[in-house]
Short mmCIF file of C-alpha atoms and ligand atoms in Angstrom, two decimals:
data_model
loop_
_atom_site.label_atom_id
_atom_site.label_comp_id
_atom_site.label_asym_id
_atom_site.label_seq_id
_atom_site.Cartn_x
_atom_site.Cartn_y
_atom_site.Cartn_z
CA UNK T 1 0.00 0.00 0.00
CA UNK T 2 1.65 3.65 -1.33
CA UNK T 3 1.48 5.52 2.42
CA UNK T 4 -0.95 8.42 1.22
CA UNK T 5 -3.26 6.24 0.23
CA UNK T 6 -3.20 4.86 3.70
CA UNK T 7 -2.90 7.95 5.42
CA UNK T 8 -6.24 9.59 3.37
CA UNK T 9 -7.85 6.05 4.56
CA UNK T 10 -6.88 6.99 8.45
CA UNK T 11 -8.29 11.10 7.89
CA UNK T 12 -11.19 9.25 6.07
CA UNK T 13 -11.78 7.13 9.31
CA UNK T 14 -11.34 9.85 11.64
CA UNK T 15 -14.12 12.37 9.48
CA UNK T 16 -16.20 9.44 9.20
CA UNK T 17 -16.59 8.95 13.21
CA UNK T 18 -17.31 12.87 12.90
CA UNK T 19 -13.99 13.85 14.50
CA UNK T 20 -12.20 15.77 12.62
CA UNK T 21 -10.32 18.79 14.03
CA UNK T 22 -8.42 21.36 12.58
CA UNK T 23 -6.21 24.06 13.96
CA UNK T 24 -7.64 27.60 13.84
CA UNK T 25 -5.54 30.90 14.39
CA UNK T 26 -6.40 32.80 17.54
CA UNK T 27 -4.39 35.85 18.08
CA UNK T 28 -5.04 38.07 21.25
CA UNK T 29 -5.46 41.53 21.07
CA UNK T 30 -2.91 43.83 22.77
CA UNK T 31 -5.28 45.72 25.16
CA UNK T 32 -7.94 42.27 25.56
CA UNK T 33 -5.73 40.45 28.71
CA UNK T 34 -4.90 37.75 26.58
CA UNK T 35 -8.43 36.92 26.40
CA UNK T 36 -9.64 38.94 23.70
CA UNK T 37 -8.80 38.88 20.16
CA UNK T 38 -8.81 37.59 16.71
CA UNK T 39 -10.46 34.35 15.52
CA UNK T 40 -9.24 33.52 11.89
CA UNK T 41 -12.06 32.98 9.74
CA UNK T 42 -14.78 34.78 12.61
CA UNK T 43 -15.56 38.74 11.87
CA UNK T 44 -14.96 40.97 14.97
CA UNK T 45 -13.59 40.52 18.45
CA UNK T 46 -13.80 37.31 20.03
CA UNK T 47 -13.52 36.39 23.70
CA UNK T 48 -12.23 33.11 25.04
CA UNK T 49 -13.42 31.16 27.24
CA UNK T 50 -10.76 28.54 26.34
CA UNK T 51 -7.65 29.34 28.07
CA UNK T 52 -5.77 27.72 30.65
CA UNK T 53 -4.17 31.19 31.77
CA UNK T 54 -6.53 31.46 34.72
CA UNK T 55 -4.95 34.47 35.99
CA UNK T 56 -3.51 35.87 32.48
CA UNK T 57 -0.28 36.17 33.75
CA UNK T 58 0.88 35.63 30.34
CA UNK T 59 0.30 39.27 29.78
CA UNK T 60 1.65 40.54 32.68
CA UNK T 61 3.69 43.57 32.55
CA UNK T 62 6.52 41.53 35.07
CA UNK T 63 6.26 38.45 33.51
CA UNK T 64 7.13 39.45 29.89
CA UNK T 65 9.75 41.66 31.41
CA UNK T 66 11.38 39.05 33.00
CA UNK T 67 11.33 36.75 30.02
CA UNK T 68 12.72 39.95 27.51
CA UNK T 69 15.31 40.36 30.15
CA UNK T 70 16.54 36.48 30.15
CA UNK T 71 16.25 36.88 26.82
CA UNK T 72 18.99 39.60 26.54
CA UNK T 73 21.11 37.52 28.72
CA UNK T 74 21.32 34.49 27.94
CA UNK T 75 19.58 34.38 24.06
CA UNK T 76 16.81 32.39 23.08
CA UNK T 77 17.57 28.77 23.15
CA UNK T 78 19.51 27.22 25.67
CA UNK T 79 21.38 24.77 23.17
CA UNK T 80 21.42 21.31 24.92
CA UNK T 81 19.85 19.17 27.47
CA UNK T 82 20.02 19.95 31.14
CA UNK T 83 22.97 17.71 31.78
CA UNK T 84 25.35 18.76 29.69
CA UNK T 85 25.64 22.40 29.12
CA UNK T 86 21.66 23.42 28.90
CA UNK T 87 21.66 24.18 32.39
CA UNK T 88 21.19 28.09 33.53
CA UNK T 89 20.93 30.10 36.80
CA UNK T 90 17.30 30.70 35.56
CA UNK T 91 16.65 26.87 36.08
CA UNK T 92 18.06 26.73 39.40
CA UNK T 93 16.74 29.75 40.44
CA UNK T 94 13.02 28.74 39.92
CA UNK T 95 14.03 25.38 41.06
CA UNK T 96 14.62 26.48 44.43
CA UNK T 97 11.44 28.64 44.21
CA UNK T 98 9.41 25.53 43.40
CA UNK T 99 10.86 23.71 45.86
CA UNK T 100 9.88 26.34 48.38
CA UNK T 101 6.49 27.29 47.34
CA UNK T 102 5.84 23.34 47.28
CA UNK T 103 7.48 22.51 50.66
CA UNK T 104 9.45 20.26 49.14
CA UNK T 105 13.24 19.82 49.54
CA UNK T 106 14.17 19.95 45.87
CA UNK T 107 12.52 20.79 42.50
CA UNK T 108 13.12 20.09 38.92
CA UNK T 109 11.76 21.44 35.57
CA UNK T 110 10.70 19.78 32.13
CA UNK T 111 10.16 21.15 28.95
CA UNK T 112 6.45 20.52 29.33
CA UNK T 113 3.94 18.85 32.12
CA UNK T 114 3.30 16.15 29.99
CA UNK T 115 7.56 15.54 29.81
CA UNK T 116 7.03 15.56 33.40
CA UNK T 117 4.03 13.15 33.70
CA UNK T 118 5.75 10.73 31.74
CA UNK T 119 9.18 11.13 33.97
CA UNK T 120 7.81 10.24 37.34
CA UNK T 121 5.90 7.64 36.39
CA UNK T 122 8.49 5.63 33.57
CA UNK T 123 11.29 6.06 36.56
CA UNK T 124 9.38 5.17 40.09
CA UNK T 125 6.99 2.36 38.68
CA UNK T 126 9.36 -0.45 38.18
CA UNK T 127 8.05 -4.18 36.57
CA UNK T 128 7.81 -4.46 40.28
CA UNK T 129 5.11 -2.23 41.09
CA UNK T 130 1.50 -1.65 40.70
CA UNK T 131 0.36 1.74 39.53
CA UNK T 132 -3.51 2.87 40.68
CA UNK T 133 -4.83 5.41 38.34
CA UNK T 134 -7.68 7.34 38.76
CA UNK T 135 -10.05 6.86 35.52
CA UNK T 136 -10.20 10.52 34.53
CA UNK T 137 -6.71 11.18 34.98
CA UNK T 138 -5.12 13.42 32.07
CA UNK T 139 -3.67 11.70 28.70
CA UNK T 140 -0.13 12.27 30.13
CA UNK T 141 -0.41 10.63 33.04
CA UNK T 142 -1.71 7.74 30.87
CA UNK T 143 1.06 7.80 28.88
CA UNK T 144 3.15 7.81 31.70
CA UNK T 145 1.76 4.23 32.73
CA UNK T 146 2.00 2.77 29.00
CA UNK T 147 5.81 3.91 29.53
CA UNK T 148 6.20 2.03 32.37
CA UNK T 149 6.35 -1.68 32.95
CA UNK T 150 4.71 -1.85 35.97
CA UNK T 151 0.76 -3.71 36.05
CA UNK T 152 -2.11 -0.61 35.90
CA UNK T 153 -4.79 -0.65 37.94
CA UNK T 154 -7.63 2.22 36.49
CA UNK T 155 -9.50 2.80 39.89
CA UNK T 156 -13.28 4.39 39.47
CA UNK T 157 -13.17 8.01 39.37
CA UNK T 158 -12.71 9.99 42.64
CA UNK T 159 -13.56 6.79 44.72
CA UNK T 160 -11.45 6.33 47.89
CA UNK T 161 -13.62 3.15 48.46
CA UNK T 162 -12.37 1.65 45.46
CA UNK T 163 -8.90 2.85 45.23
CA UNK T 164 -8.21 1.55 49.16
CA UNK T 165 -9.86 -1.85 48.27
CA UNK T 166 -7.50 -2.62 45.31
CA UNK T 167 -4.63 -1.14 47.22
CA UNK T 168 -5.46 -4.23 50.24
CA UNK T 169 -5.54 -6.48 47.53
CA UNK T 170 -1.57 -5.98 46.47
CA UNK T 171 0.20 -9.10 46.58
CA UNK T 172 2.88 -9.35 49.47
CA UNK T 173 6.36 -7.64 48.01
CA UNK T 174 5.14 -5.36 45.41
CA UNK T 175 5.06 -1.50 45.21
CA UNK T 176 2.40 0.62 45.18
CA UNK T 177 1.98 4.18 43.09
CA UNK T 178 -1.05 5.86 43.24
CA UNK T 179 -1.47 8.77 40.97
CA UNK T 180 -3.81 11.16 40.79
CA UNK T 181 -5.21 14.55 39.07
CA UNK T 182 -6.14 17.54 42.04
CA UNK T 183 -8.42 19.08 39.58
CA UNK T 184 -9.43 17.21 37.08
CA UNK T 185 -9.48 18.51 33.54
CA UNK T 186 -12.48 17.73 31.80
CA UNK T 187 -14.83 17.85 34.33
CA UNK T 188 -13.37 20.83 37.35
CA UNK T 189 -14.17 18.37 40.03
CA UNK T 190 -10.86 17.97 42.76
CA UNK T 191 -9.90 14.69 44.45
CA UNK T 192 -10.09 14.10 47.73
CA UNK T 193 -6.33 14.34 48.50
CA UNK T 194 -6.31 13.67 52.70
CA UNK T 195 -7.86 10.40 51.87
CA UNK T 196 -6.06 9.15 49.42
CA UNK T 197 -2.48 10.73 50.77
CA UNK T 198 -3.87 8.26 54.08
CA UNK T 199 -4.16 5.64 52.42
CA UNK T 200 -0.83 5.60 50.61
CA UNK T 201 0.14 6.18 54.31
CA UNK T 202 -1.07 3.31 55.56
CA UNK T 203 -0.01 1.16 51.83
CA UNK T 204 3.30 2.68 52.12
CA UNK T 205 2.37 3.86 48.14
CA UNK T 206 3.87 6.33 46.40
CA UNK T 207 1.54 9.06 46.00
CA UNK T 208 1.49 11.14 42.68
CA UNK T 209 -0.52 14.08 42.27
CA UNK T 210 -0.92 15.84 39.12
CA UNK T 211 -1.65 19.59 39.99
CA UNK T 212 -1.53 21.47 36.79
CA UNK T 213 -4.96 23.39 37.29
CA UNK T 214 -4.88 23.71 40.81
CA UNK T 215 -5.02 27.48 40.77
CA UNK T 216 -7.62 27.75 43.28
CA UNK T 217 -6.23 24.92 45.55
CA UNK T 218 -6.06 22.20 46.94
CA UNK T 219 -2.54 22.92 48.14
CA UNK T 220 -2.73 19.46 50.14
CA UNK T 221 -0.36 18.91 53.17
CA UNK T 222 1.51 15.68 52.36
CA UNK T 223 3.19 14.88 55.81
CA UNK T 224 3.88 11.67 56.35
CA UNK T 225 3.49 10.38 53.02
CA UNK T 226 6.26 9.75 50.50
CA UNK T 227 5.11 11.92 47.74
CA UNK T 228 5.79 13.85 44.42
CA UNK T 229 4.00 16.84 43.21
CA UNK T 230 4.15 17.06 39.25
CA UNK T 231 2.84 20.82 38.45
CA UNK T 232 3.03 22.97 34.72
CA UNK T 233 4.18 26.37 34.48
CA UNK T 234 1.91 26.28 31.00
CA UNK T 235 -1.39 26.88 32.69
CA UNK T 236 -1.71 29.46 35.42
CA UNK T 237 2.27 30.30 35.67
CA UNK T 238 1.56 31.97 31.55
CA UNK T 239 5.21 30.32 30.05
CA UNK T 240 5.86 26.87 29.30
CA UNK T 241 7.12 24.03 30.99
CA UNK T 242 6.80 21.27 33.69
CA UNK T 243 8.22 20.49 37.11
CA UNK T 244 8.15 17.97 39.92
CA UNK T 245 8.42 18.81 43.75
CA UNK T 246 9.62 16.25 46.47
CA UNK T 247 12.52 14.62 48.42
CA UNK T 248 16.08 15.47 46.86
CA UNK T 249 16.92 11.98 46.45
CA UNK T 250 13.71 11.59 44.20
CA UNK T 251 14.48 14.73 42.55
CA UNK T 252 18.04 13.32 41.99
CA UNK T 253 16.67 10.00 40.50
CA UNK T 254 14.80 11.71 37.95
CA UNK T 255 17.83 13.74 36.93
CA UNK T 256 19.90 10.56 36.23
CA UNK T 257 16.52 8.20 34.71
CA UNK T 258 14.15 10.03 33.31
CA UNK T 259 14.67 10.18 29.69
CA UNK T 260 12.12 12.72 28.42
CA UNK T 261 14.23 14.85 31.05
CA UNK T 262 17.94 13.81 30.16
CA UNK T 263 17.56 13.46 26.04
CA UNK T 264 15.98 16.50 25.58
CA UNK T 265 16.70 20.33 25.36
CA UNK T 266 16.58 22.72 28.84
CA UNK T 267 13.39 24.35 28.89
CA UNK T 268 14.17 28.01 27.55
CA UNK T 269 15.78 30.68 29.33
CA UNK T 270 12.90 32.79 29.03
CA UNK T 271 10.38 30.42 29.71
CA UNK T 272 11.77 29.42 33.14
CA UNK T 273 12.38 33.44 33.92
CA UNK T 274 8.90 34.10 33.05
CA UNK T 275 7.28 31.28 35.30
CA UNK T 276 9.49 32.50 38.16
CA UNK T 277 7.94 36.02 37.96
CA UNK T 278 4.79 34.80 37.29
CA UNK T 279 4.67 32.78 40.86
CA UNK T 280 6.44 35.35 42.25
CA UNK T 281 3.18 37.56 41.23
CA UNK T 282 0.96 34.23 42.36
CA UNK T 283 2.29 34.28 45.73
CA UNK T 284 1.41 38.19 46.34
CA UNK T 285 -1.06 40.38 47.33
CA UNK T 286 -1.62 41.00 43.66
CA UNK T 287 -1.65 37.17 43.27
CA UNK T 288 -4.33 36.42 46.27
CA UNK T 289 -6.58 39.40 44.37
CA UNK T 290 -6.00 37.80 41.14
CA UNK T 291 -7.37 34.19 42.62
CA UNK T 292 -10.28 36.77 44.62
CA UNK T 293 -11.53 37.66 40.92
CA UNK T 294 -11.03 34.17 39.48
CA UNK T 295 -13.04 32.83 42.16
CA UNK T 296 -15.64 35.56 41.99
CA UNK T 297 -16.25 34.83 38.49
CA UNK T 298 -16.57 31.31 39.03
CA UNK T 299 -18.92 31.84 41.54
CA UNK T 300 -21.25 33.45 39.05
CA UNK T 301 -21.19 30.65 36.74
CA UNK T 302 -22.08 28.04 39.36
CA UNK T 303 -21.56 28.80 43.32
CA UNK T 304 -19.22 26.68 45.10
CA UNK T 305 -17.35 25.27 42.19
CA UNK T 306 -13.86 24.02 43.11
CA UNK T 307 -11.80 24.99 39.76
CA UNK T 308 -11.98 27.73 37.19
CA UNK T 309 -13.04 24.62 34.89
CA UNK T 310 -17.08 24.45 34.44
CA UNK T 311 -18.05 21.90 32.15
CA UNK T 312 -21.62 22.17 30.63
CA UNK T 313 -22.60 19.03 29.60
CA UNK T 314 -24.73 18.60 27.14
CA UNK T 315 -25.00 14.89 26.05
CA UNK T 316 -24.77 13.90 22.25
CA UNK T 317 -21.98 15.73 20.38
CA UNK T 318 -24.32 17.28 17.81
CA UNK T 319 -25.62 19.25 20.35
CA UNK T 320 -22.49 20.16 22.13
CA UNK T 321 -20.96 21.62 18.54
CA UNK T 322 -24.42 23.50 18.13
CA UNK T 323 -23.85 24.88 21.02
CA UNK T 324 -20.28 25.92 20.47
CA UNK T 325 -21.71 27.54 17.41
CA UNK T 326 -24.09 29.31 18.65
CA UNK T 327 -21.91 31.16 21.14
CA UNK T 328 -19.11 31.67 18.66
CA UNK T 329 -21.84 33.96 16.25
CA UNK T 330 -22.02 35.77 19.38
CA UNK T 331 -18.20 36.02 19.67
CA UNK T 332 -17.89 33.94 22.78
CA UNK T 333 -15.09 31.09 22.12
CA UNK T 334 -16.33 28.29 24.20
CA UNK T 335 -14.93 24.38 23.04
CA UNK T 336 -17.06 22.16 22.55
CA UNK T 337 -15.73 18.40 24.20
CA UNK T 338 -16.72 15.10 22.29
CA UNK T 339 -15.66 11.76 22.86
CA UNK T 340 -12.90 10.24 22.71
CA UNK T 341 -11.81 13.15 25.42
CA UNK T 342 -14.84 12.49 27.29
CA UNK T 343 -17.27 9.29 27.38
CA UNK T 344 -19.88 8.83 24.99
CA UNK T 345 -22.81 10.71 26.15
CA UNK T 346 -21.31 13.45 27.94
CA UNK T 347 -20.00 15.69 25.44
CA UNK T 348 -20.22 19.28 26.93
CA UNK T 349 -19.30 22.67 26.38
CA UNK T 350 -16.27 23.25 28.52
CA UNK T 351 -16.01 27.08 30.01
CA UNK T 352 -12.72 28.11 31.46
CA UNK T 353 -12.58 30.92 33.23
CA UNK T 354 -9.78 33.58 34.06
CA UNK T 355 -9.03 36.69 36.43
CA UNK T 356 -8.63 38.28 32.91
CA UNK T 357 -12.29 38.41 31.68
CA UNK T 358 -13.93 41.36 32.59
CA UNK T 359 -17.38 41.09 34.52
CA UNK T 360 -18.98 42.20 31.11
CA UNK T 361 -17.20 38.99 29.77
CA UNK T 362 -19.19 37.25 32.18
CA UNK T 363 -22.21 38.61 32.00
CA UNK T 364 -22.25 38.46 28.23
CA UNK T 365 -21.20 34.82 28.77
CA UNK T 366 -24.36 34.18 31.08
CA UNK T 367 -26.60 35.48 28.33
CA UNK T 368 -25.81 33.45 25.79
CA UNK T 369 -25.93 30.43 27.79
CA UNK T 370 -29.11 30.68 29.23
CA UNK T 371 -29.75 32.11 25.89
CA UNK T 372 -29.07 28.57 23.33
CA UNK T 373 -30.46 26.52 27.07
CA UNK T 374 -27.22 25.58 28.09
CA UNK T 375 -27.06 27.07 31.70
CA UNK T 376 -25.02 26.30 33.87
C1 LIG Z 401 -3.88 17.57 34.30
C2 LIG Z 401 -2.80 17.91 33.31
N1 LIG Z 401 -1.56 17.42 33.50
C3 LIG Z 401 -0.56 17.70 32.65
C4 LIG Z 401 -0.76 18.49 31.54
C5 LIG Z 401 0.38 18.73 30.63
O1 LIG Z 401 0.97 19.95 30.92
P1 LIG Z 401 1.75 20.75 29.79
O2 LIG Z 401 0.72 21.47 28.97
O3 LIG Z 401 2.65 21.67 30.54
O4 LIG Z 401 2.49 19.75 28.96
C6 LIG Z 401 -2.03 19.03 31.31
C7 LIG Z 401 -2.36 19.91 30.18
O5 LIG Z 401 -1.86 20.05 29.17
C8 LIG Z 401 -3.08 18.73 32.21
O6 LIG Z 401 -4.31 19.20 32.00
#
């Protein structure tokens, strides 16, 4: 078989199942907060409810400041992996500030989360241990376990009941790993982190939590637990990159075995400057008003809810692209999520919300919801 005849039979396959995505150009505007701006192919100003810059620190004046400014010292690439001459005092600077915001003793950083993910999980599961993963965990944490040769366990979602019953079952002399999303992404619900950190406790597991959207908490106390904290600086931290907290000699094991750490380029210069102003800015005043507003605006959408992540769901995925439609005519950029993301059935309109959306952004947002009868 010639390969593009096989390849238009794959795209064929995936339109066929109704599918098919393609990329489309979203520029923000310079005065919008990163949330406003250009849709290729959509007339007029757009808003986005879309992003995963829940505070839109990607715009902020100290963050892109610090980035221009490692920029002009040390250039734009830094040239080679970590261990042999990649390494910058902007790594070990916000290494040390990771490690402290944490609590951890030591920190390290990844070109991406998902680099991360795939780190902890391919070096501390061993073809000795069993790895317990909550169903709705995110694809990289998935790919983590198909990395590793340890035996998964999928535990039902957000269920302690299950997760400690399979963790009594584990035959005599093998290791536990339990990992787990804080927020999850798909749906904004959190796990319940004391008791699942208690019973890794009392399992002597390995707890792994995920806690790239955790902008609004939990920050979990892990005492008495052996336990890594994988985190992004992609999401609410507005650069790029990944990192895992914990005990130096963890830390230290990753640095010498984990290969989407050691055959791979340092994370940029300006990248790791920029995250280290930007939760320099988190852990302010300015930060705790920034989170203030976040949570306000989630509060409008639907009181209580833990994350900035409200998921709408809608059922069948005609009805979830309708939807998506139907706001975007209105200029509100709202994705629409369809299996295989999410389960057959639940396909939903998934709002994100940030500290950069105005309350006009909101309110417009609430009228066109209740609207096309998709309230939240
Ligand atoms: C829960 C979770 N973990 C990890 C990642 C990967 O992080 P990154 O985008 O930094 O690769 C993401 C999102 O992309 C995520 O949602």
């Amino acid at each position: 078989v010639k390969w593009l005849e096989w390849v238009d039979g794959e795209n064929d396959e995936v339109r066929a199942a109704g599918r098919w995505r393609t990329l489309r150009t979203f520029d923000p505007d310079s005065d919008g907060g990163g949330v406003a701006g250009r849709l290729a192919g959509h007339d007029g100003e757009v808003v986005s409810f879309a992003s995963n810059d829940y505070l839109g620190l990607t715009q902020h004046p100290a963050v892109v400041s610090a980035a221009r400014a490692a920029l002009d010292r040390f250039g734009t690439g830094a040239g080679s992996a970590r261990l042999i001459v990649g390494t910058r005092s902007a790594h070990a600077e916000l290494e040390a500030a990771l490690a402290e915001w944490k609590r951890a003793d030591a920190a390290l950083v990844f070109p991406t989360g998902f680099a991360a993910n795939l780190s902890v999980l391919s070096v501390f599961a061993d073809a000795t241990t069993t790895i317990f993963s909550d169903a709705l965990n995110h694809a990289s944490i998935i790919d983590g376990c198909r990395l590793s040769p340890a035996r998964v366990e999928i535990y039902a979602h957000n269920d302690v009941d299950d997760l400690g019953r399979r963790l009594r079952h584990l035959r005599g002399g093998r290791r536990a790993v339990v990992v787990t999303d804080t927020v999850f992404s798909m749906d904004g619900d959190v796990a319940d982190i004391h008791a699942v950190a208690d019973l890794c406790a009392r399992a002597g597991a390995l707890l792994i939590i995920d806690e790239a959207h955790s902008v609004l908490g939990p920050d979990p106390d892990l005492d008495g637990v052996d336990a890594l904290r994988v985190g992004t600086l992609s999401k609410f931290l507005g650069a790029l990159g990944g990192f895992v907290a914990g005990p130096r000699p963890f830390v230290e094991l990753l640095v010498n075995r984990a290969r989407p750490f050691i055959f791979t380029t340092a994370l940029t210069p300006a990248d790791t400057a920029a995250a280290h102003a930007a939760l320099a800015v988190y852990r302010s005043a300015e930060g705790a008003r920034l989170r203030d507003r976040l949570r306000g605006h989630v509060d409008r959408l639907r009181a209580g809810h833990p994350s900035p992540i409200v998921p709408i769901v809608l059922g069948d995925e005609a009805r979830a692209v309708t939807a998506a439609a139907a706001l975007l005519d209105r200029g509100i950029l709202v994705p629409a999520i369809r299996p295989p993301t999410v389960a057959p059935g639940t396909s939903r309109l998934r709002v994100t919300l940030s500290a950069a959306h105005t309350d006009g952004h909101v309110n417009e947002l609430l009228a066109a919801l209740h609207d096309i009868d998709a309230s939240p």
